[in-house]
Coordinates of C-alpha atoms and ligand atoms in Angstrom, one line a residue:
X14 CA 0.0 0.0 0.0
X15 CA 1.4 3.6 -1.1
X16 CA 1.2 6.1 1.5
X17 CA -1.3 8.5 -0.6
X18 CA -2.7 12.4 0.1
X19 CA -6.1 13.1 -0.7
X20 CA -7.1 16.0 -2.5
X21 CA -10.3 17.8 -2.1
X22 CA -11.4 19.6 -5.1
X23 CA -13.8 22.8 -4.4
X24 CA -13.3 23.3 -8.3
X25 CA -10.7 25.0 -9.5
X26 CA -9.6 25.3 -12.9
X27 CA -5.6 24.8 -11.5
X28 CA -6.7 21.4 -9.0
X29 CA -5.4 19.0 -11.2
X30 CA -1.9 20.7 -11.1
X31 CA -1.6 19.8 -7.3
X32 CA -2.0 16.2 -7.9
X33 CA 0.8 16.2 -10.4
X34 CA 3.0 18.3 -8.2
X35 CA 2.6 15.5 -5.6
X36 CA 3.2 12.8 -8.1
X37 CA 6.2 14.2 -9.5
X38 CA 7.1 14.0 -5.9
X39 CA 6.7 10.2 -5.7
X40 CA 3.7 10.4 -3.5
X41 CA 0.5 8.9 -4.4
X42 CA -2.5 11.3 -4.8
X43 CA -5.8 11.3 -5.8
X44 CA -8.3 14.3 -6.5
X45 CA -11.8 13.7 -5.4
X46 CA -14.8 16.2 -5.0
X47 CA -15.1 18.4 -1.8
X48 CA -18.2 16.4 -0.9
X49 CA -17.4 12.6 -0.7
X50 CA -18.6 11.3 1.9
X51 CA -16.8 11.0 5.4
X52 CA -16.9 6.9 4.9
X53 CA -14.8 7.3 2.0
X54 CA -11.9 9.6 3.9
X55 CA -12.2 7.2 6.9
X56 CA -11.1 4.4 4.1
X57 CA -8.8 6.2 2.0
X58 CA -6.9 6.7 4.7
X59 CA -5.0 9.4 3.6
X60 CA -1.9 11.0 4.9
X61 CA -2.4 14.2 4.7
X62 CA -5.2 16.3 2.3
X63 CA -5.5 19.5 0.9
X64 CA -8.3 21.6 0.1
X65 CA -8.2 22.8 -3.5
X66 CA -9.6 26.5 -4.5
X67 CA -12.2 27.3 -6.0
X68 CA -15.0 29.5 -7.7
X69 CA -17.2 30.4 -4.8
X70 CA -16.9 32.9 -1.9
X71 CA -17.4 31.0 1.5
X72 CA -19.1 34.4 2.5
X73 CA -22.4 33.0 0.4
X74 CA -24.9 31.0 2.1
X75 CA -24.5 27.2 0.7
X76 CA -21.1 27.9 -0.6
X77 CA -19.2 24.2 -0.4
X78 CA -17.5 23.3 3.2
X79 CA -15.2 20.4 3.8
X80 CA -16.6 17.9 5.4
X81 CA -15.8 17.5 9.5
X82 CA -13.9 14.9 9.6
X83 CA -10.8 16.5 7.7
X84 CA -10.6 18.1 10.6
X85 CA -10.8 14.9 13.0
X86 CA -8.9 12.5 11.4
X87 CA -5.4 14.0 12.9
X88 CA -2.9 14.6 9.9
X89 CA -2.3 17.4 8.4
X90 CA -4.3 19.7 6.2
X91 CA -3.1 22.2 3.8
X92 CA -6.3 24.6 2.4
X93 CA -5.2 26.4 -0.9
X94 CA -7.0 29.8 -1.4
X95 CA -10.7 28.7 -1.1
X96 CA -9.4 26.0 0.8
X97 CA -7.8 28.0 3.3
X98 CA -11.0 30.6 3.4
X99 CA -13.0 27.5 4.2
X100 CA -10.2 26.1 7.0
X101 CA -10.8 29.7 8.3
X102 CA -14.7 29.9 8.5
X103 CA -15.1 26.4 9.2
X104 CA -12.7 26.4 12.6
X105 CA -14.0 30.1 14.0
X106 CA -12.3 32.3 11.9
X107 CA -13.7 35.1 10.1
X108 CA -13.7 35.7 6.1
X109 CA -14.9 39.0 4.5
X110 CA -16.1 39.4 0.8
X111 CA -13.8 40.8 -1.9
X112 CA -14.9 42.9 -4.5
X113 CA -13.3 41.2 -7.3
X114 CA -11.4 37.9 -8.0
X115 CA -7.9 37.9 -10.1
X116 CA -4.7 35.7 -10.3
X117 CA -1.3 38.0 -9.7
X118 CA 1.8 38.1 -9.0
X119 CA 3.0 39.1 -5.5
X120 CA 5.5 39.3 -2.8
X121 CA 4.5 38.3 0.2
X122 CA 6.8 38.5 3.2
X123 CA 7.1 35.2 5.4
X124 CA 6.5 35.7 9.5
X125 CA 6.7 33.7 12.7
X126 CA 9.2 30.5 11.6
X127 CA 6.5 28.3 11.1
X128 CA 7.7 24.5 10.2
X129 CA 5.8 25.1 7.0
X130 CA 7.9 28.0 5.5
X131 CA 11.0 27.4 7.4
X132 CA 14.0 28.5 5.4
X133 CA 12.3 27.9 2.1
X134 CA 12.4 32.0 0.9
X135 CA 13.7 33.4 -2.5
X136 CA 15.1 36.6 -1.1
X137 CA 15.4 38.9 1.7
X138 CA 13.9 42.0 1.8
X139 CA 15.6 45.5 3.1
X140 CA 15.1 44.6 6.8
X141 CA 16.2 41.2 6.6
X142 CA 12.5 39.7 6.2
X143 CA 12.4 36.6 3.9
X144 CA 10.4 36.6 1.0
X145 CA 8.4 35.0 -1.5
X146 CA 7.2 35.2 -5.2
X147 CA 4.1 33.6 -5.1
X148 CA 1.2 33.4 -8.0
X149 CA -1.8 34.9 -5.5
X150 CA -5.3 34.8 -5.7
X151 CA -6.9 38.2 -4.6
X152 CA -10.5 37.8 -3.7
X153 CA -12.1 36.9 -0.7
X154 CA -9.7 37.9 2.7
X155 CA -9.3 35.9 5.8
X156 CA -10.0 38.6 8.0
X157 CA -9.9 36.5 11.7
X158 CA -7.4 33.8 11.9
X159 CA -9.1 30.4 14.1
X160 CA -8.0 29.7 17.2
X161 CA -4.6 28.1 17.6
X162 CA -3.1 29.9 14.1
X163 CA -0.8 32.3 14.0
X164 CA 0.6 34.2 10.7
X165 CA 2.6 32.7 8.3
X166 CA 2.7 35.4 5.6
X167 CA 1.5 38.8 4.5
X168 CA 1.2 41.2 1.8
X169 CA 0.6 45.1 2.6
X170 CA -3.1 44.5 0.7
X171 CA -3.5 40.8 2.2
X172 CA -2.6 41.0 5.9
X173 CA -3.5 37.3 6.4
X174 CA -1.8 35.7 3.4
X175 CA -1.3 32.8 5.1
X176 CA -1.9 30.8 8.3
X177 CA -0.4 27.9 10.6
X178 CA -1.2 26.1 13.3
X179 CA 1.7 24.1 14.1
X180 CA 0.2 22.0 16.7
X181 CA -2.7 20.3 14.5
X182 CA -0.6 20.6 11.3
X183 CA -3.0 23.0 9.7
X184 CA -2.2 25.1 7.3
X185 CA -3.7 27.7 4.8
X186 CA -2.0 30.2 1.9
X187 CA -3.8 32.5 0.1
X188 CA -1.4 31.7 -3.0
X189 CA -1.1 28.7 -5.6
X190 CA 2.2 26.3 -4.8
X191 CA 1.1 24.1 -7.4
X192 CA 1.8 26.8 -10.4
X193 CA 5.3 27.4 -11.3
X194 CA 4.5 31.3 -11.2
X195 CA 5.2 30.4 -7.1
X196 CA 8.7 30.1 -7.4
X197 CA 8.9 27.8 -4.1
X198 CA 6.0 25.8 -4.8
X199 CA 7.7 23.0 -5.2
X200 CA 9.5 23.0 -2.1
X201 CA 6.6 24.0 -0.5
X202 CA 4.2 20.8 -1.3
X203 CA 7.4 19.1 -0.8
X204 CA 7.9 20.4 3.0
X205 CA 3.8 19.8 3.4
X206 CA 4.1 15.9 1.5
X207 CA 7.1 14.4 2.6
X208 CA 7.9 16.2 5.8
X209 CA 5.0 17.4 7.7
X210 CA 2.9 14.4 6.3
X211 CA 5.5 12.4 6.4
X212 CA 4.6 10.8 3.0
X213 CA 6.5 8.0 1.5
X214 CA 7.8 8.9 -1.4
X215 CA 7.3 5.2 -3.1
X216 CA 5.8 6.4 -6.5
X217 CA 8.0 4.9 -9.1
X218 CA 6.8 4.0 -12.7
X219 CA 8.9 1.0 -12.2
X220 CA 7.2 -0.6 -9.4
X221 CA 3.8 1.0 -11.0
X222 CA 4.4 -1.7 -13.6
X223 CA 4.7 -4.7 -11.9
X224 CA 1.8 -3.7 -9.3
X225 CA -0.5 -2.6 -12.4
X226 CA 0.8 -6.3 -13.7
X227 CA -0.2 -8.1 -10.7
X228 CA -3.2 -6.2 -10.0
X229 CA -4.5 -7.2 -14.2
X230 CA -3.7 -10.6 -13.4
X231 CA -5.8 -11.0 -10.5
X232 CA -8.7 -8.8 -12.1
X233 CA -8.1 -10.5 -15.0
X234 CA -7.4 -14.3 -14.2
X235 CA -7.3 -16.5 -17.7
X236 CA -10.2 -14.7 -18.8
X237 CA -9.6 -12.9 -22.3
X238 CA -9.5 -9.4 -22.9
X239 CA -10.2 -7.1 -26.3
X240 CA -8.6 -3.7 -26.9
X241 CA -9.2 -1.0 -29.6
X242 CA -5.7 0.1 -30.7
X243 CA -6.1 3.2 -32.5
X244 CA -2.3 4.1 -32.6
X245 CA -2.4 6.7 -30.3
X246 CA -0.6 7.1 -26.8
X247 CA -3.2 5.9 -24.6
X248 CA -4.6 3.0 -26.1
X249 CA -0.6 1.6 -27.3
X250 CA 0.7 2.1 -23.6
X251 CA -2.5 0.2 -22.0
X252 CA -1.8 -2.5 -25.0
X253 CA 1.7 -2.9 -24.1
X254 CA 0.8 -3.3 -20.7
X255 CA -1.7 -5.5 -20.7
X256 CA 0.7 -7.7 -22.7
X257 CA 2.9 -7.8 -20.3
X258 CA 0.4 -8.9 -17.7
X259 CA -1.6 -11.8 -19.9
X260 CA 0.2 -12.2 -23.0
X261 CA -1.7 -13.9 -25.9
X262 CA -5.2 -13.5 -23.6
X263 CA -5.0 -10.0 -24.8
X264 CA -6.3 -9.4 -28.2
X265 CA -6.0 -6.2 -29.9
X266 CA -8.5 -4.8 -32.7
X267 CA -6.9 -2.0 -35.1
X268 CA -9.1 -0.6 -37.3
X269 CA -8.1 0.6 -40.3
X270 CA -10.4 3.3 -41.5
X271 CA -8.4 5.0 -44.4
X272 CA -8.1 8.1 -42.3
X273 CA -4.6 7.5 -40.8
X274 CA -1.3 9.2 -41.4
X275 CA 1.5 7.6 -44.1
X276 CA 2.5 4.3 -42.9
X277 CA 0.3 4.3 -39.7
X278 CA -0.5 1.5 -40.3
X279 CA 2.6 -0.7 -41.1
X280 CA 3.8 1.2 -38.2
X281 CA 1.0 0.0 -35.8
X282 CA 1.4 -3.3 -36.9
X283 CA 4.9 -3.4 -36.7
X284 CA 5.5 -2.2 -33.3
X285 CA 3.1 -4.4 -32.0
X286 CA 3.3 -7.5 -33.9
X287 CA 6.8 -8.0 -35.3
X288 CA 8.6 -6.4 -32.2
X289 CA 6.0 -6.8 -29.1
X290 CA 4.6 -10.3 -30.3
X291 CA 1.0 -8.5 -29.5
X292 CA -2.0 -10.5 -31.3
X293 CA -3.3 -8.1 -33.6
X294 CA -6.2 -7.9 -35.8
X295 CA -5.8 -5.7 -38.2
X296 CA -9.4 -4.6 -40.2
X297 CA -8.6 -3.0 -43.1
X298 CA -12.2 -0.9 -43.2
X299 CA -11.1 1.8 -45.2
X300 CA -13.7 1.1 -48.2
X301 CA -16.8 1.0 -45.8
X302 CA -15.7 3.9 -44.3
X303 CA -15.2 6.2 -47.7
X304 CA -18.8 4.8 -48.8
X305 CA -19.8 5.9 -45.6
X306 CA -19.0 9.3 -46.3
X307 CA -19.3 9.8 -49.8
X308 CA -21.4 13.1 -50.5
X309 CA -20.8 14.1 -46.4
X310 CA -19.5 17.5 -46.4
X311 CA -21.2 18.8 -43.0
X312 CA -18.4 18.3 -39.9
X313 CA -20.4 16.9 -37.2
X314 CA -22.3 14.9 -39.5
X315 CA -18.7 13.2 -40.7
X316 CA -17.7 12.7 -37.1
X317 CA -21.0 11.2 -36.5
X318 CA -20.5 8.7 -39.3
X319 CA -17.1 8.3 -38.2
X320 CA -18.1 7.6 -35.0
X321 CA -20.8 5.0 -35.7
X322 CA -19.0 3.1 -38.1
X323 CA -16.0 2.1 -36.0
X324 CA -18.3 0.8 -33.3
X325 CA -19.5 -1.3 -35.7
X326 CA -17.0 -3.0 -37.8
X327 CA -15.3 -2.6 -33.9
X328 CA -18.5 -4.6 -32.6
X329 CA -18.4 -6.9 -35.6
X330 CA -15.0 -8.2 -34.6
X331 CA -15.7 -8.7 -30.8
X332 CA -18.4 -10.4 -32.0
X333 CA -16.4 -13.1 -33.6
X334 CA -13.8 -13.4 -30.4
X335 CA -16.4 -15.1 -28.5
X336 CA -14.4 -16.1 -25.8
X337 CA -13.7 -12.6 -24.8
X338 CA -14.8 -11.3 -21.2
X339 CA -13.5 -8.2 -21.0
X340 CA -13.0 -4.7 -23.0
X341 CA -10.0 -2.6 -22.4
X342 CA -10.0 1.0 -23.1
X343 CA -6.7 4.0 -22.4
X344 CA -9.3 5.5 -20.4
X345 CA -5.9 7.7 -18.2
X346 CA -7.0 10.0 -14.8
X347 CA -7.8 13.7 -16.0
X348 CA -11.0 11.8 -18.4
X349 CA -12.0 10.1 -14.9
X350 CA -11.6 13.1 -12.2
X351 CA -14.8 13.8 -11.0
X352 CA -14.3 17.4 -10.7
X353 CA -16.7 19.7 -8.4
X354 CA -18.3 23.0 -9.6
X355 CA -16.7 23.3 -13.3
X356 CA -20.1 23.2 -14.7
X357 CA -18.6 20.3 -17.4
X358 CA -22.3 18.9 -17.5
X359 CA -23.9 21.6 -18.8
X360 CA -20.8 22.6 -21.2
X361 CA -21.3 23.4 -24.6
X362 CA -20.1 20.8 -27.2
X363 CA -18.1 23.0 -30.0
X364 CA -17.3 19.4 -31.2
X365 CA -18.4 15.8 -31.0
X366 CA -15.0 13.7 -30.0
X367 CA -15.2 10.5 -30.7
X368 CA -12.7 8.4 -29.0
X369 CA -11.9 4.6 -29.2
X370 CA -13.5 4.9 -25.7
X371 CA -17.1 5.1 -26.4
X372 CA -18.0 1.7 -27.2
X373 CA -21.4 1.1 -26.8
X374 CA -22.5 -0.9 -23.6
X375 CA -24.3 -3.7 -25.7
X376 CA -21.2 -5.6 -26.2
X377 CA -21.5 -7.2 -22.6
X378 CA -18.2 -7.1 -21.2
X379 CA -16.5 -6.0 -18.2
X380 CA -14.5 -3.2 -18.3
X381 CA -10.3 -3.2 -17.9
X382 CA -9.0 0.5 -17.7
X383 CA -5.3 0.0 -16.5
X384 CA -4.0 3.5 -17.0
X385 CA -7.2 4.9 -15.1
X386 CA -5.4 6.2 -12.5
X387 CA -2.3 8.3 -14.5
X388 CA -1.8 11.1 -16.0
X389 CA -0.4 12.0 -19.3
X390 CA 3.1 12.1 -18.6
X391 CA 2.8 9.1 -16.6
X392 CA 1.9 7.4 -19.1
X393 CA 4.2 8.0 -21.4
X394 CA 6.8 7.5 -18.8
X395 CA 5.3 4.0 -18.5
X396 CA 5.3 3.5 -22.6
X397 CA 9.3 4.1 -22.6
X398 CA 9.6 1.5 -19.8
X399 CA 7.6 -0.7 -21.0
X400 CA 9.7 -0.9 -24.4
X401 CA 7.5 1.2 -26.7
X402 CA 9.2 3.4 -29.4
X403 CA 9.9 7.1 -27.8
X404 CA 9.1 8.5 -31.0
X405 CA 5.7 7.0 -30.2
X406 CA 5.0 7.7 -27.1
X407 CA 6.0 11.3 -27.6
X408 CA 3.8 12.0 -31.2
X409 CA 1.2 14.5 -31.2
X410 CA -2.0 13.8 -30.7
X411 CA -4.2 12.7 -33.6
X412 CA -7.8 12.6 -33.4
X413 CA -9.6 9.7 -33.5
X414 CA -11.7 10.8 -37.2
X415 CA -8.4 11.1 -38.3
X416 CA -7.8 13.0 -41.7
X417 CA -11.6 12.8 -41.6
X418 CA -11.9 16.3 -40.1
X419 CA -8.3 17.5 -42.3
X420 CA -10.2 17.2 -45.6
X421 CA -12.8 19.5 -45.8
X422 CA -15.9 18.8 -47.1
X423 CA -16.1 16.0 -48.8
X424 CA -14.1 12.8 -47.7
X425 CA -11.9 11.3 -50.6
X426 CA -9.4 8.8 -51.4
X427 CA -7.7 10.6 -53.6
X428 CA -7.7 13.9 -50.7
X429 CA -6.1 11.7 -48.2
X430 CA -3.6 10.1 -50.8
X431 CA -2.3 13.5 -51.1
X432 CA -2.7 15.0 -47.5
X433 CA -0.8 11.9 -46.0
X434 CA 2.0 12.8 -48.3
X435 CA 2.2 16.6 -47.4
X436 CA 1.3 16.1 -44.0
X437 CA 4.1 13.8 -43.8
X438 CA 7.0 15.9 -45.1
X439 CA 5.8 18.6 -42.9
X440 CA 6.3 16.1 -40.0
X441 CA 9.5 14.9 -41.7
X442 CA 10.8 18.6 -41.3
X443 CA 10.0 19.5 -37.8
X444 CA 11.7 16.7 -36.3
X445 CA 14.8 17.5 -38.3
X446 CA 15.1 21.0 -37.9
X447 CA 16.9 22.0 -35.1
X448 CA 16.0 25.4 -33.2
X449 CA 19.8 26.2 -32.5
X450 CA 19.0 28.3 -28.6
X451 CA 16.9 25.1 -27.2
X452 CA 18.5 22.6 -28.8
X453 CA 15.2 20.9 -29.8
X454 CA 13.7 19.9 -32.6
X455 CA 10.6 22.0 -34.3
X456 CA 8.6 19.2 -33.7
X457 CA 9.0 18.7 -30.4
X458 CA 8.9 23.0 -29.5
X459 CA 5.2 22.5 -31.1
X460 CA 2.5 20.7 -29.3
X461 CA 0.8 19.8 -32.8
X462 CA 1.1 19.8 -36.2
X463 CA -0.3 19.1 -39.4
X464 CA -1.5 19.7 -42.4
X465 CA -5.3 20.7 -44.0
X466 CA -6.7 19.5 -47.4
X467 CA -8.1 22.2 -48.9
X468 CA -10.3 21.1 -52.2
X469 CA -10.1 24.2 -53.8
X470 CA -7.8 25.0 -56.4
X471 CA -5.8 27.9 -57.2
X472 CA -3.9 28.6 -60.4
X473 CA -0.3 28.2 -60.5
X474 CA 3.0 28.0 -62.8
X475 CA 5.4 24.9 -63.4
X476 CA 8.0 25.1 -65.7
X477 CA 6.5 26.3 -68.8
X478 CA 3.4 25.0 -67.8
X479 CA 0.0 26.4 -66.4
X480 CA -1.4 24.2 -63.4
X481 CA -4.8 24.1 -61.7
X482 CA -4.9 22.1 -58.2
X483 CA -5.4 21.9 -54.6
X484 CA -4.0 23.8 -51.6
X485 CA -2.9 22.7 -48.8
X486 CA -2.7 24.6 -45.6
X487 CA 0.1 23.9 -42.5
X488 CA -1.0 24.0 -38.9
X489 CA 1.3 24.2 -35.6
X490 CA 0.3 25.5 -32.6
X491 CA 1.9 25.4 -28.9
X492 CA -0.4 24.7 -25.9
X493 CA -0.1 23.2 -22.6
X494 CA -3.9 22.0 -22.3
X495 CA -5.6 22.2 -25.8
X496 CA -7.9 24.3 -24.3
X497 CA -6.6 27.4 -25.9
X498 CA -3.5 27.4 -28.2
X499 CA -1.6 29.8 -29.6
X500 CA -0.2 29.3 -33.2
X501 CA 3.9 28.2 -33.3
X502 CA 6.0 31.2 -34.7
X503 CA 7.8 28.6 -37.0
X504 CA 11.1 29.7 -39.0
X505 CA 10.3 31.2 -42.1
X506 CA 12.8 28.9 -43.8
X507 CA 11.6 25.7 -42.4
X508 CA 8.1 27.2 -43.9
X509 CA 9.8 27.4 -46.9
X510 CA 11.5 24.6 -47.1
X511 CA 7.9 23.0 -46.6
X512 CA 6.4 24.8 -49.1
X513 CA 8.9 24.2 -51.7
X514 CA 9.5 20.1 -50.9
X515 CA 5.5 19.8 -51.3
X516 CA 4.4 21.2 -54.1
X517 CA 7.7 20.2 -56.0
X518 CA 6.6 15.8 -54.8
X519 CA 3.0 16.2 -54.3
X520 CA 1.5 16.4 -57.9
X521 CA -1.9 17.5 -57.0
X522 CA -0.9 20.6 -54.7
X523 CA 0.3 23.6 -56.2
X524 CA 0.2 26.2 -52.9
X525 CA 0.7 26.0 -49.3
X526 CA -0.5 28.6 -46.7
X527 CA 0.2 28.5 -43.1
X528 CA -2.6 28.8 -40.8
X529 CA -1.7 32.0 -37.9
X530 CA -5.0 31.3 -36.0
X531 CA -4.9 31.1 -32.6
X532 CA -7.5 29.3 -30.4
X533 CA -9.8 30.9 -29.5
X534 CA -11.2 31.9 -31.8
X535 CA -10.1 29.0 -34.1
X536 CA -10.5 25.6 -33.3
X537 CA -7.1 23.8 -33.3
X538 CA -8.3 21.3 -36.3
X539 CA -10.3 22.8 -39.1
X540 CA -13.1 20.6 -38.6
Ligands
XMP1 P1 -9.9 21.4 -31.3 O1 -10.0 21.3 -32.8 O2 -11.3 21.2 -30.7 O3 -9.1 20.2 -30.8 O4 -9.3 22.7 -30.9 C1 -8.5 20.1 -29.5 C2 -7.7 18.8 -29.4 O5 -8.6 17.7 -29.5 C3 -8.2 16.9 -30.6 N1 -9.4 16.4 -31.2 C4 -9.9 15.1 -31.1 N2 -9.4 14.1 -30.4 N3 -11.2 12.8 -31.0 C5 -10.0 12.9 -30.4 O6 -9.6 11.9 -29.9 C6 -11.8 13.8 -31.7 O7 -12.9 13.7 -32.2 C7 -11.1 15.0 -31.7 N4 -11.4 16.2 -32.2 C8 -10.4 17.1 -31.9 C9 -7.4 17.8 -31.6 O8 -6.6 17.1 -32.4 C10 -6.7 18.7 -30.6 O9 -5.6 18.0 -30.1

């Protein structure tokens, strides 16, 4: 059993950072809503928790508490902005309404030699006061510390910027350690984690894998198991490891549907049948899938069809592996956090995903979600050690409609021939060209990158000819959570040299534009 830390999440749009901060510590940790119930922290048995922020101002009546017994238990308990205004209110303190909410930068000068803050500073002030550069959120004030607190930080317009009461091992800041805007952040989960909780710091990838191993073999026993290998991160690490676990009782499904990158395929089925010794079947659907969409030029109708037809030539194979119990799926930890007050229910859809993931129910098995409990760069981390090509593990994402929403309009063979090819020297170039001040490659300075079929066509010269054919538009942007991206500022002569390779070896294409969009307002695909 890891020693783990509990995280309550009153629904901040920065929670999930505090769990990865703790991971990257080695310690174990696991977001759940602010309102589980008490039974469940009783169990969990957690070593220490912290109480996220949040949206709401503890002043308003019904605004979310933590329940009691994070106070009872006995270990320590770190509240984080809302968290700490809720520590506050909730053990006789006093919180008064701020006008306005906003994230900034501050100093805030450290007091008192509390075991929390002790000798972690980044400077000294005039009079010799340590100081830190924290990421604060201004809002709501503690105005009256509990009880049993005394100050552990201040800023001239937040006189209570942080609180500790050493005996209990409570603590509160009014700033974020978990963004890397708090310079000490790090240290300062670290001091809360490993010392005050006295965490063990026991995470390791490498023992992940043979508990994860274990744990599948138990769940699993000589039962068989189906997966959906798309290609992608997710569903090739979960793959790999179920392999490892139960060998030839795993069976994977790839599905061809036409809509992959140059070589995918042959790729796919190398990795994991030549060099893994997976069991692969490999459908090659890509004919049912360009009937499919014949005539489709509407986006969400595409996806739809998309969509519906992998389920079912997806279906139609399980169907025929009748000794198969279970369904695996890359479900990893940020699609299963149940987060409190983001208001994700009633989000607007801009687009229908579809994901390998959303098989339909009505194929009766149970459900095997190995990397449920990672996060991205865990993964990954696990997809090296488990012996899966780095180049792999570290590609771009790729949607699961595939070049189905990078041809516009219409769906063709003949489009995707000749988007595979330009899409693939535009790969071909980023990883080769080097930016000389990082040292890194273009493709790996861009969080994604592609190219768009346009099927309109433009008029153009070669040689002494006239030509009349399609365009072709590059797309690279730079983003940490897809949520918003901002277009990559690539080198002008990489552009070039893009430019120039494509329409000089794809017959078909005679321009190439480069999309300076950034998102929002764009979407990152055009589709
Ligand atoms: P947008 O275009 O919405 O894309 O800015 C954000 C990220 O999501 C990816 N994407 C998808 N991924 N199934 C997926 O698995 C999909 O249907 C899908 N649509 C978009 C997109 O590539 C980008 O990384």
């Amino acid at each position: 059993m890891h020693d783990k830390i509990l995280i309550l999440d009153f629904g901040s749009q920065v929670t999930q950072l505090i769990a990865r901060r703790i991971r990257e510590s080695h310690v174990y940790s696991e977001i759940h809503p602010y309102d589980v119930d008490e039974v469940f922290i009783r169990e969990f048995a957690p070593k220490g928790i912290i109480l996220s922020g949040g949206p709401n101002s503890v002043t308003e009546a019904g605004s979310p508490r933590a329940p009691q017994i994070v106070f009872d238990l006995g270990v320590p308990v770190l509240g984080i902005c809302y968290g700490m205004q809720t520590m506050a209110d909730q053990l006789g303190g006093k919180v008064e309404l701020g006008r306005v909410r906003e994230f900034g930068y501050a100093e805030v000068r450290a007091h008192n030699h509390t075991s929390f803050l002790n000798d972690i500073e980044d400077f000294r002030d005039a009079a010799g006061h340590g100081m830190l550069k924290v990421w604060m959120s201004h809002g709501d004030k503690v105005a009256d510390m509990p009880a049993g607190f005394k100050l552990m930080a201040s800023t001239p317009s937040c006189p209570i910027a942080a609180m500790a009461d050493d005996e209990r091992r409570f603590y509160g800041l009014q700033w974020h350690p978990e963004v890397t805007h708090t310079v000490q952040g790090r240290a300062m989960l670290d001091r809360f984690v490993l010392e005050l909780c006295g965490a063990n710091p026991d995470w390791e990838m490498g023992h992940y894998i043979d508990e994860a191993v274990e744990k599948i073999r138990e769940q699993v026993g000589n039962e068989h198991v189906i997966l959906g290998l798309s290609g992608g991160v997710d569903s090739s690490v979960a793959a790999a490891l179920l392999h490892r676990a139960i060998g030839d009782q795993l069976t994977c499904v790839f599905v061809d549907h036409g809509l992959l990158r140059l070589n995918e395929a042959e790729q796919v089925m190398t990795t994991f049948a030549d060099h893994l010794g997976v069991k692969v079947i490999h459908v090659d659907a890509s004919a049912e899938f360009l009937s499919k969409l014949t005539g489709v030029t509407d986006p969400e109708a595409k996806r739809k069809i998309i969509g519906a037809e992998f389920v079912e030539v997806f279906q139609a194979e399980a169907n025929k592996l009748t000794d198969a119990q279970w369904l695996a799926q890359g479900t990893i930890y940020p699609d299963v956090i149940e987060s409190a007050g983001k208001g994700k229910k009633g989000a607007h859809t801009i687009k229908s995903h579809h994901n390998v993931g959303g098989l339909p129910e009505t194929l009766n098995l149970k459900l095997l979600e190995p990397l449920r409990e990672l996060f991205k760069d865990e993964v990954r981390e696990l997809g090296v050690k488990l012996g899966l090509p780095p180049a792999m593990v570290y590609r771009h994402p790729f949607p699961g409609p595939g070049l189905g929403v990078r041809i516009l309009g219409e769906v063709k063979r003949e489009f995707a021939d000749l988007l595979r090819r330009a899409d693939a020297i535009f790969i071909e170039t980023l990883r080769t060209t080097i930016d000389k001040e990082t040292g890194k490659s273009w493709y790996d300075l861009t969080s994604q990158a592609f190219a768009v079929f346009l099927p309109v066509k433009s008029v153009g010269v070669m040689g002494d000819g006239r030509t009349y054919e399609y365009v072709v538009a590059l797309r690279a942007v730079q983003t940490l959570d897809f949520m918003t991206a901002h277009w990559a500022h690539l080198p002008h002569e990489l552009l070039g040299h893009v430019s120039n390779r494509i329409i000089n070896e794809v017959r078909g294409i005679n321009r190439v534009v480069y999309d300076i969009s950034g998102k929002p307002p764009a979407t990152i695909e055009w589709e």
